[in-house]
Amino acid sequence: MHVRFFGTRGSIATPGPSTLRYGGNTSCVEVRSSAGTLIVVDMGTGAAVLGRELAARGGPLRGHILISHTHWDHIQGIPFFPPLLAPGNEWDIYAPRGFGRTLRDTLAGQMQDTYFPVSLEQLGATIRYHELVEGHLQIGDVEVASHYLNHGALTLGYRLEADGVAVVYACDHEPHSRLLAAGTGEISGEDRRHAEFLAGADLVMHDAQYLASEYPQKIGWGHSTVEYALAVARFAGVKQLALTHHDPRRDDAALDELVASLRAESRRTKGPHIFAAAEGHELELVARSVAAAPKPGFPAQAAPPPALVGRSVLLAAASPSRLAELPDLLRADAVNVLVSSVAEAPAVTAREKPTLVLLEDTGDDDVVEVCRAIRRLPGMEPGLPIVFVTSDERRAHAVDHAFTDTLVEPFSPTYARTRVRAWLMRAACRWTRAPSPDDEERRLAAIRALGLWKTPPEERFDRITRVAAALFDVPIALIALMERDREWFKSCCGMEIREVSRDESFCSHAIFQRRPLVVDDARVDERFADNPYVTGYPGVRFYAGHPLVLENGSCVGTLCILDTKPRPLTDDGLALLRDLAGIAVQEMEATKGGQRVPETPRP
Ligand SMILES: [Zn+2]
Ligand SMILES: [Zn+2]
């Protein structure tokens, strides 16, 4: 895979004698697979240079443009990109789905006649517009994954995989936890999700606009520090880190100095090879011997329900509220806003079934109890996002296991709205990830103590799944163990797949709720309708999973049955499933502390 930088500057183009070497144009990167698929990531002013070069080569052109978000410094090159003007050329433009306005309208905005003499309609090439949410899509031979970043506008990072290599572009993005801006501290919550998105990449191009020392004055501006970029890249096992979206005030000499000091640190901590992206810099990335397999996932181009109208957000407000201006902004997005006190939040949630809950910090631990009370509500979606709103970052850290996400002051009302939009977009995709249970660390320790992870098949487990498949007359029965990120099947009757990601797992919901989970028809279940194992192989319609709870109370996995036809499960059937789960647990307990040395599974 071939990567070339055409714009590395953030915010505003900064030409001049002090930016000659790293460049003054705003964000634009050319990526080309060896099969010739052309993808341009972001269209800042650097795109004008790339466009002239492409046009000079002549011939009809076929290309794809991935836009992270529509801030000026990422789209200003579009009107100056000659390949969009020439008839016969074909372009597909992808960008995050917005609220209210279409992508086409947003891009047409900067080309209205008061700003520019040529309108979007006058561009001669065939242009198709695609609005994306978080998920996966295929562009030629390139597997693309998109992931929401933390920025003042809905922004997607992109992970491109082809030729056995993975490249990630992540601009513009601010640390979720401001404590991480200095590059130290535990990477958890949404920052961990961000790091997982970068995992094992051969090259990460990361927002690195600020230094940790500058960050206190830039909180909430939506950008990373170089220290944070290095910390997440190191955590994610990234091979090469390209710092980019350089601050307009950082001149060549300052970047040289910065890279020299970071390289020393990265070598000391066995981090990635680090460099500052420079205009014109090219990289040829070749596959390592073990190439990461492309992961199936939620389709990024799936259309969420129209405009999210009818979605509701519950603001459980403390007094005075930090979110006083938010209801009006959200109502402008046609989102239904419910307001309650923190104490009333469980009752209102039970009654109104909101898509998202924001719980404001009351200063004491009641708020965590309220969150748990909502999670325990009967019939509640396990994946209901509950966001903790506080002015105390340390408190946010202390309670982040209970919440889906945190929103820490200071933030502007429009920033809060963007975060709410991202959560609603995620929730609009009818496939919900289960949160981790409260006792997750203990649960993981219990699995490791079993010593069964990735061990060869054993008849004592296989006969249980065989009996289950015959008894319930289903094609698939599994004994599943759930690690931190992966689910692996100790016994697998009737299916080719031996492991799935936790996000895509049905069992993660049963494990989270520690109760049997029965899904009569996944296609009409909001939690699973768009799950890749429902929409693709093996085409799951029916699922029933019973949690496997050890004597010490840890829920390590499930015994589950699956069918490709919808069906109900009677109470008698559920009782039989419980009996079989009991036998599976007995078998697991029987070998605990046995001859096998517990090993740490590979992530
Ligand atoms: Zn930017
Ligand atoms: Zn931006």
Coordinates of C-alpha atoms in Angstrom, one line a residue, residues 24-452:
G24 CA 1.7 24.6 4.9
N25 CA -1.3 22.9 3.2
T26 CA -4.2 21.5 5.3
S27 CA -5.1 17.8 5.6
C28 CA -5.0 15.6 2.6
V29 CA -3.5 12.1 2.1
E30 CA -3.3 9.9 -0.9
V31 CA -3.6 6.1 -0.3
R32 CA -3.3 3.6 -3.2
S33 CA -3.5 -0.2 -2.9
S34 CA -1.2 -2.2 -5.1
A35 CA -4.3 -3.2 -7.2
G36 CA -4.7 0.5 -8.0
T37 CA -7.6 1.5 -5.8
L38 CA -7.2 5.3 -5.2
I39 CA -8.5 6.7 -1.9
V40 CA -8.0 10.4 -1.0
V41 CA -8.4 10.9 2.8
D42 CA -9.6 14.5 3.5
M43 CA -9.6 17.3 1.0
G44 CA -7.8 20.2 2.7
T45 CA -5.8 22.7 0.6
G46 CA -3.3 20.0 -0.1
A47 CA -5.8 18.3 -2.4
A48 CA -5.3 21.1 -4.9
V49 CA -1.7 19.9 -5.5
L50 CA -2.7 16.2 -5.7
G51 CA -5.6 17.1 -8.0
R52 CA -3.3 19.0 -10.4
E53 CA -0.9 16.0 -10.5
L54 CA -3.7 13.5 -11.1
A55 CA -5.2 15.7 -13.9
A56 CA -1.8 16.0 -15.6
R57 CA -1.6 12.2 -15.9
G58 CA -4.7 12.4 -18.1
G59 CA -7.2 9.7 -18.9
P60 CA -10.5 9.0 -17.2
L61 CA -10.0 8.7 -13.4
R62 CA -11.8 6.6 -10.9
G63 CA -11.3 7.5 -7.2
H64 CA -12.8 7.6 -3.8
I65 CA -12.7 10.4 -1.2
L66 CA -13.0 9.8 2.5
I67 CA -13.8 12.9 4.4
S68 CA -13.3 12.9 8.2
H69 CA -15.6 15.8 8.8
T70 CA -16.6 19.0 7.0
H71 CA -14.6 21.6 8.8
W72 CA -12.9 24.0 6.4
D73 CA -9.4 22.6 6.8
H74 CA -10.7 19.2 5.6
I75 CA -12.8 20.3 2.6
Q76 CA -11.4 23.5 1.2
G77 CA -9.5 21.7 -1.6
I78 CA -12.7 20.3 -3.1
P79 CA -13.4 23.3 -5.4
F80 CA -9.7 23.3 -6.5
F81 CA -9.5 19.6 -7.3
P82 CA -9.5 19.4 -11.2
P83 CA -10.4 15.6 -11.4
L84 CA -13.8 16.5 -10.0
L85 CA -14.4 19.0 -12.9
A86 CA -13.5 16.7 -15.8
P87 CA -16.4 14.8 -17.5
G88 CA -15.7 11.1 -17.7
N89 CA -14.1 10.9 -14.3
E90 CA -16.0 9.0 -11.5
W91 CA -15.7 9.8 -7.8
D92 CA -17.4 8.5 -4.7
I93 CA -17.3 10.8 -1.8
Y94 CA -17.8 9.4 1.7
A95 CA -18.3 11.5 4.9
P96 CA -20.1 11.2 8.3
R97 CA -23.9 11.3 8.1
G98 CA -25.0 14.6 9.6
F99 CA -28.2 15.8 11.2
G100 CA -30.8 17.6 9.1
R101 CA -28.5 18.4 6.1
T102 CA -27.3 16.0 3.5
L103 CA -23.6 15.6 2.8
R104 CA -24.2 17.1 -0.7
D105 CA -25.9 20.2 0.7
T106 CA -23.1 20.7 3.2
L107 CA -20.4 20.5 0.5
A108 CA -22.5 22.7 -1.8
G109 CA -22.5 25.3 0.9
Q110 CA -18.9 26.3 0.5
M111 CA -19.4 26.6 -3.2
Q112 CA -22.4 29.0 -3.1
D113 CA -21.8 32.0 -5.4
T114 CA -21.0 34.3 -2.6
Y115 CA -18.0 32.2 -1.8
F116 CA -16.9 30.6 -5.1
P117 CA -17.7 31.1 -8.8
V118 CA -18.3 27.4 -9.6
S119 CA -21.2 25.6 -8.0
L120 CA -21.2 21.9 -7.0
E121 CA -23.7 21.1 -9.8
Q122 CA -21.3 22.4 -12.3
L123 CA -18.6 19.8 -11.5
G124 CA -18.3 17.7 -14.6
A125 CA -17.3 14.3 -13.1
T126 CA -19.9 11.7 -12.1
I127 CA -20.0 12.1 -8.3
R128 CA -21.8 9.8 -5.9
Y129 CA -22.3 10.8 -2.2
H130 CA -22.3 8.3 0.6
E131 CA -23.1 9.1 4.2
L132 CA -21.4 7.0 6.8
V133 CA -21.9 5.9 10.4
E134 CA -19.5 3.8 12.5
G135 CA -18.9 0.5 10.8
H136 CA -17.2 -1.2 7.9
L137 CA -17.3 -0.8 4.1
Q138 CA -15.5 -2.2 1.1
I139 CA -13.9 0.2 -1.4
G140 CA -12.4 -1.9 -4.3
D141 CA -9.9 -4.2 -2.6
V142 CA -9.6 -2.0 0.5
E143 CA -11.5 -2.9 3.7
V144 CA -12.5 0.4 5.4
A145 CA -13.6 0.7 9.0
S146 CA -14.9 4.0 10.4
H147 CA -14.9 5.0 14.0
Y148 CA -16.3 8.2 15.7
L149 CA -13.6 10.5 17.0
N150 CA -13.9 13.1 19.8
H151 CA -14.4 16.4 18.1
G152 CA -16.7 19.4 18.0
A153 CA -18.4 18.1 14.8
L154 CA -19.3 14.5 14.0
T155 CA -16.0 13.2 12.8
L156 CA -14.9 9.7 11.6
G157 CA -11.5 8.2 11.8
Y158 CA -10.7 5.6 9.0
R159 CA -8.9 2.4 9.1
L160 CA -7.8 1.1 5.7
E161 CA -6.7 -2.5 5.2
A162 CA -5.3 -3.9 1.9
D163 CA -2.2 -5.8 0.7
G164 CA -1.9 -7.3 4.2
V165 CA -1.3 -3.9 5.9
A166 CA -3.4 -1.6 8.0
V167 CA -3.3 2.2 7.9
V168 CA -5.3 4.5 10.2
Y169 CA -6.1 8.2 9.8
A170 CA -7.4 9.8 13.0
C171 CA -7.8 13.6 12.7
D172 CA -9.4 15.6 14.4
H173 CA -9.6 14.0 17.8
E174 CA -9.3 15.1 21.5
P175 CA -8.5 12.7 24.3
H176 CA -11.7 11.6 26.0
S177 CA -10.0 11.6 29.3
R178 CA -8.2 14.9 29.7
L179 CA -5.8 13.3 32.2
L180 CA -4.3 11.4 29.3
A181 CA -3.3 14.5 27.5
A182 CA 0.0 14.3 29.2
G183 CA 0.5 10.9 27.8
T184 CA 0.4 9.1 31.2
G185 CA -2.3 7.3 33.1
E186 CA -4.5 4.3 32.4
I187 CA -6.1 4.1 28.9
S188 CA -9.7 3.1 29.5
G189 CA -13.3 3.7 28.4
E190 CA -13.6 5.5 25.1
D191 CA -9.9 6.1 24.8
R192 CA -9.4 2.4 25.0
R193 CA -11.9 2.0 22.2
H194 CA -10.0 4.5 20.2
A195 CA -6.7 2.6 20.8
E196 CA -8.5 -0.6 19.8
F197 CA -9.3 1.1 16.5
L198 CA -5.6 1.7 15.9
A199 CA -4.6 -1.8 17.1
G200 CA -1.6 -3.3 15.4
A201 CA -1.7 -0.8 12.5
D202 CA 1.4 -0.5 10.3
L203 CA 0.9 3.2 10.1
V204 CA -1.2 5.6 12.1
M205 CA -1.6 9.2 11.0
H206 CA -2.8 10.9 14.2
D207 CA -3.9 14.4 15.2
A208 CA -1.0 15.9 17.2
Q209 CA -1.8 19.5 17.1
Y210 CA -0.9 20.4 20.7
L211 CA 1.8 19.7 23.3
A212 CA 0.7 18.6 26.7
S213 CA 2.1 21.9 28.1
E214 CA -0.3 23.9 25.7
Y215 CA -3.3 21.7 26.3
P216 CA -4.8 23.4 29.5
Q217 CA -5.5 26.4 27.3
K218 CA -7.0 24.2 24.5
I219 CA -9.4 21.9 26.4
G220 CA -12.5 21.3 24.4
W221 CA -11.0 22.4 21.1
G222 CA -11.1 18.9 19.7
H223 CA -7.5 18.0 19.2
S224 CA -4.9 15.7 20.6
T225 CA -1.5 16.3 22.1
V226 CA 1.6 14.6 20.7
E227 CA 2.0 12.9 24.1
Y228 CA -1.5 11.4 23.8
A229 CA -1.0 10.2 20.2
L230 CA 2.2 8.5 21.3
A231 CA 0.6 6.9 24.3
V232 CA -2.4 5.4 22.4
A233 CA -0.2 4.3 19.5
R234 CA 2.2 2.5 22.0
F235 CA -0.8 0.9 23.8
A236 CA -2.2 -0.2 20.5
G237 CA 1.1 -1.8 19.3
V238 CA 1.3 0.5 16.2
K239 CA 4.4 0.1 14.1
Q240 CA 4.8 3.7 12.8
L241 CA 3.2 6.9 14.1
A242 CA 2.9 9.9 11.8
L243 CA 2.2 13.1 13.8
T244 CA 0.0 15.3 11.6
H245 CA -2.6 18.2 11.7
H246 CA 0.4 20.3 12.9
D247 CA -0.5 23.5 14.7
P248 CA -0.2 26.5 12.4
R249 CA 2.2 28.1 14.8
R250 CA 4.6 25.1 15.0
D251 CA 7.4 25.9 12.5
D252 CA 9.9 23.4 11.0
A253 CA 12.5 23.9 13.7
A254 CA 10.0 23.3 16.5
L255 CA 8.7 20.1 14.8
D256 CA 12.3 18.8 14.4
E257 CA 13.0 19.4 18.0
L258 CA 9.7 17.7 19.0
V259 CA 10.3 14.6 17.0
A260 CA 13.9 14.2 18.3
S261 CA 12.7 14.3 21.9
L262 CA 9.7 11.9 21.2
R263 CA 11.9 9.5 19.3
A264 CA 14.2 9.2 22.3
E265 CA 11.2 8.5 24.6
S266 CA 9.6 6.1 22.1
R267 CA 12.8 4.1 21.9
R268 CA 13.1 3.9 25.6
T269 CA 9.5 2.7 26.0
K270 CA 9.6 0.4 23.0
G271 CA 7.0 2.5 21.3
P272 CA 6.4 2.9 17.5
H273 CA 8.7 4.6 15.1
I274 CA 7.6 8.2 15.2
F275 CA 7.9 11.0 12.6
A276 CA 6.2 14.3 11.7
A277 CA 4.2 14.0 8.5
A278 CA 5.7 16.2 5.8
E279 CA 4.1 17.3 2.5
G280 CA 5.4 15.1 -0.3
H281 CA 6.6 12.4 2.0
E282 CA 5.8 8.9 0.6
L283 CA 5.7 5.5 2.3
E284 CA 5.5 2.1 0.7
L285 CA 4.0 -0.3 3.3
V286 CA 4.5 -4.0 2.7
A287 CA 2.8 -6.9 4.5
R288 CA 4.4 -8.5 7.4
S289 CA 4.5 -12.3 7.5
V290 CA 1.3 -12.4 9.6
A291 CA -1.3 -10.2 8.1
A292 CA -4.3 -9.2 10.2
A293 CA -7.5 -10.8 8.8
P294 CA -10.1 -8.3 7.8
K295 CA -12.9 -8.2 10.4
P296 CA -16.5 -8.3 9.4
G297 CA -18.7 -5.8 11.0
F298 CA -21.6 -3.4 10.9
P299 CA -22.1 -1.9 7.5
A300 CA -21.0 1.8 7.7
Q301 CA -23.4 2.7 4.9
A302 CA -26.5 1.2 6.4
A303 CA -29.2 3.8 6.6
P304 CA -30.3 4.5 10.1
P305 CA -34.0 5.3 10.6
P306 CA -34.9 8.6 8.8
A307 CA -33.3 11.6 10.5
L308 CA -33.5 9.9 13.9
V309 CA -36.8 11.6 14.4
G310 CA -38.6 10.2 17.4
R311 CA -35.4 9.3 19.2
S312 CA -35.4 10.6 22.7
V313 CA -32.7 11.7 25.2
L314 CA -33.2 11.8 28.9
L315 CA -31.3 14.6 30.6
A316 CA -31.3 13.7 34.3
A317 CA -30.1 17.1 35.6
A318 CA -28.4 18.2 38.8
S319 CA -29.0 21.7 39.9
P320 CA -27.8 24.0 38.7
S321 CA -27.5 22.0 35.4
R322 CA -24.3 22.1 33.2
L323 CA -26.6 21.3 30.3
A324 CA -29.0 24.1 30.4
E325 CA -28.6 25.1 26.8
L326 CA -28.6 21.5 25.4
P327 CA -32.4 20.8 25.2
D328 CA -33.0 23.6 22.7
L329 CA -30.0 22.5 20.5
L330 CA -31.2 18.9 20.5
R331 CA -34.8 19.9 19.7
A332 CA -33.5 21.7 16.7
D333 CA -32.3 18.2 15.6
A334 CA -35.8 16.9 16.0
V335 CA -34.7 14.8 19.0
N336 CA -37.3 14.4 21.7
V337 CA -35.8 15.7 25.0
L338 CA -37.0 14.5 28.4
V339 CA -35.8 16.2 31.5
S340 CA -35.9 14.8 35.0
S341 CA -34.0 15.0 38.3
V342 CA -31.2 12.5 38.8
A343 CA -33.3 10.6 41.4
E344 CA -36.3 10.3 39.1
A345 CA -34.2 9.0 36.2
P346 CA -34.9 5.3 36.6
A347 CA -38.6 5.9 36.8
V348 CA -38.6 8.1 33.7
T349 CA -36.4 5.7 31.8
A350 CA -38.7 2.8 32.6
R351 CA -41.7 4.8 31.4
E352 CA -40.3 6.6 28.4
K353 CA -37.6 4.1 27.1
P354 CA -35.2 6.8 25.9
T355 CA -32.4 6.0 23.4
L356 CA -29.8 7.8 25.5
V357 CA -29.5 8.9 29.1
L358 CA -27.3 11.7 30.4
L359 CA -26.8 11.6 34.1
E360 CA -25.4 14.7 35.8
D361 CA -23.0 14.4 38.7
T362 CA -24.7 15.2 42.0
G363 CA -21.3 15.1 43.8
D364 CA -22.1 12.0 45.8
D365 CA -22.2 8.3 44.9
D366 CA -26.0 8.2 44.4
V367 CA -25.4 8.9 40.8
V368 CA -23.7 5.5 40.3
E369 CA -26.5 3.8 42.1
V370 CA -29.0 5.6 39.8
C371 CA -27.0 4.3 36.8
R372 CA -27.1 0.7 38.2
A373 CA -30.8 1.1 38.9
I374 CA -31.5 2.0 35.3
R375 CA -29.4 -1.0 34.1
R376 CA -31.4 -3.3 36.3
L377 CA -34.8 -2.1 35.0
P378 CA -36.7 -5.1 33.6
G379 CA -36.9 -5.2 29.9
M380 CA -34.2 -2.5 29.5
E381 CA -31.8 -2.6 26.5
P382 CA -28.5 -3.8 27.9
G383 CA -26.7 -1.5 25.5
L384 CA -28.6 1.6 26.5
P385 CA -25.9 4.3 26.5
I386 CA -25.7 6.1 29.9
V387 CA -23.4 9.1 29.9
F388 CA -22.0 10.6 33.1
V389 CA -21.7 14.4 33.0
T390 CA -19.3 15.9 35.5
S391 CA -16.8 18.7 36.1
D392 CA -14.5 16.4 38.0
E393 CA -12.3 14.3 35.7
R394 CA -11.1 12.1 38.6
R395 CA -14.7 11.2 39.5
A396 CA -15.4 10.4 35.9
H397 CA -12.5 8.0 36.0
A398 CA -13.6 6.4 39.3
V399 CA -17.0 5.6 38.0
D400 CA -16.4 5.0 34.3
H401 CA -16.9 1.2 34.6
A402 CA -20.6 1.9 35.4
F403 CA -21.2 4.3 32.5
T404 CA -21.0 4.0 28.8
D405 CA -19.2 7.3 28.4
T406 CA -18.3 10.5 30.2
L407 CA -18.7 14.1 29.3
V408 CA -16.4 16.3 31.4
E409 CA -16.6 20.1 31.8
P410 CA -15.6 22.4 30.4
F411 CA -17.5 21.8 27.1
S412 CA -19.5 24.1 24.9
P413 CA -23.2 23.3 24.3
T414 CA -22.4 22.5 20.6
Y415 CA -19.7 20.1 21.6
A416 CA -22.1 18.3 24.0
R417 CA -24.6 18.2 21.1
T418 CA -22.0 16.5 18.9
R419 CA -21.4 13.9 21.5
V420 CA -25.1 13.3 21.8
R421 CA -25.4 13.0 18.0
A422 CA -22.6 10.4 17.9
W423 CA -24.4 8.3 20.6
L424 CA -27.7 8.6 18.8
M425 CA -26.1 7.6 15.5
R426 CA -24.6 4.5 17.2
A427 CA -27.9 3.6 18.8
A428 CA -29.7 4.1 15.5
C429 CA -27.8 1.1 14.1
R430 CA -29.9 -1.8 15.1
W431 CA -27.1 -3.7 16.7
T432 CA -26.1 -3.0 20.2
R433 CA -22.9 -3.9 22.0
A434 CA -23.4 -5.2 25.5
P435 CA -21.5 -3.3 28.2
S436 CA -19.0 -5.1 30.5
P437 CA -20.5 -6.4 33.7
D438 CA -19.4 -4.7 37.0
D439 CA -17.3 -7.7 38.1
E440 CA -15.4 -7.8 34.8
E441 CA -11.8 -8.2 36.2
R442 CA -12.9 -10.9 38.6
R443 CA -14.7 -12.6 35.7
L444 CA -11.6 -12.6 33.5
A445 CA -9.5 -13.9 36.3
A446 CA -12.0 -16.8 36.7
I447 CA -11.8 -17.7 33.0
R448 CA -8.0 -17.7 33.1
A449 CA -8.0 -19.9 36.2
L450 CA -10.1 -22.4 34.3
G451 CA -7.2 -23.0 31.9
L452 CA -9.6 -23.9 29.1

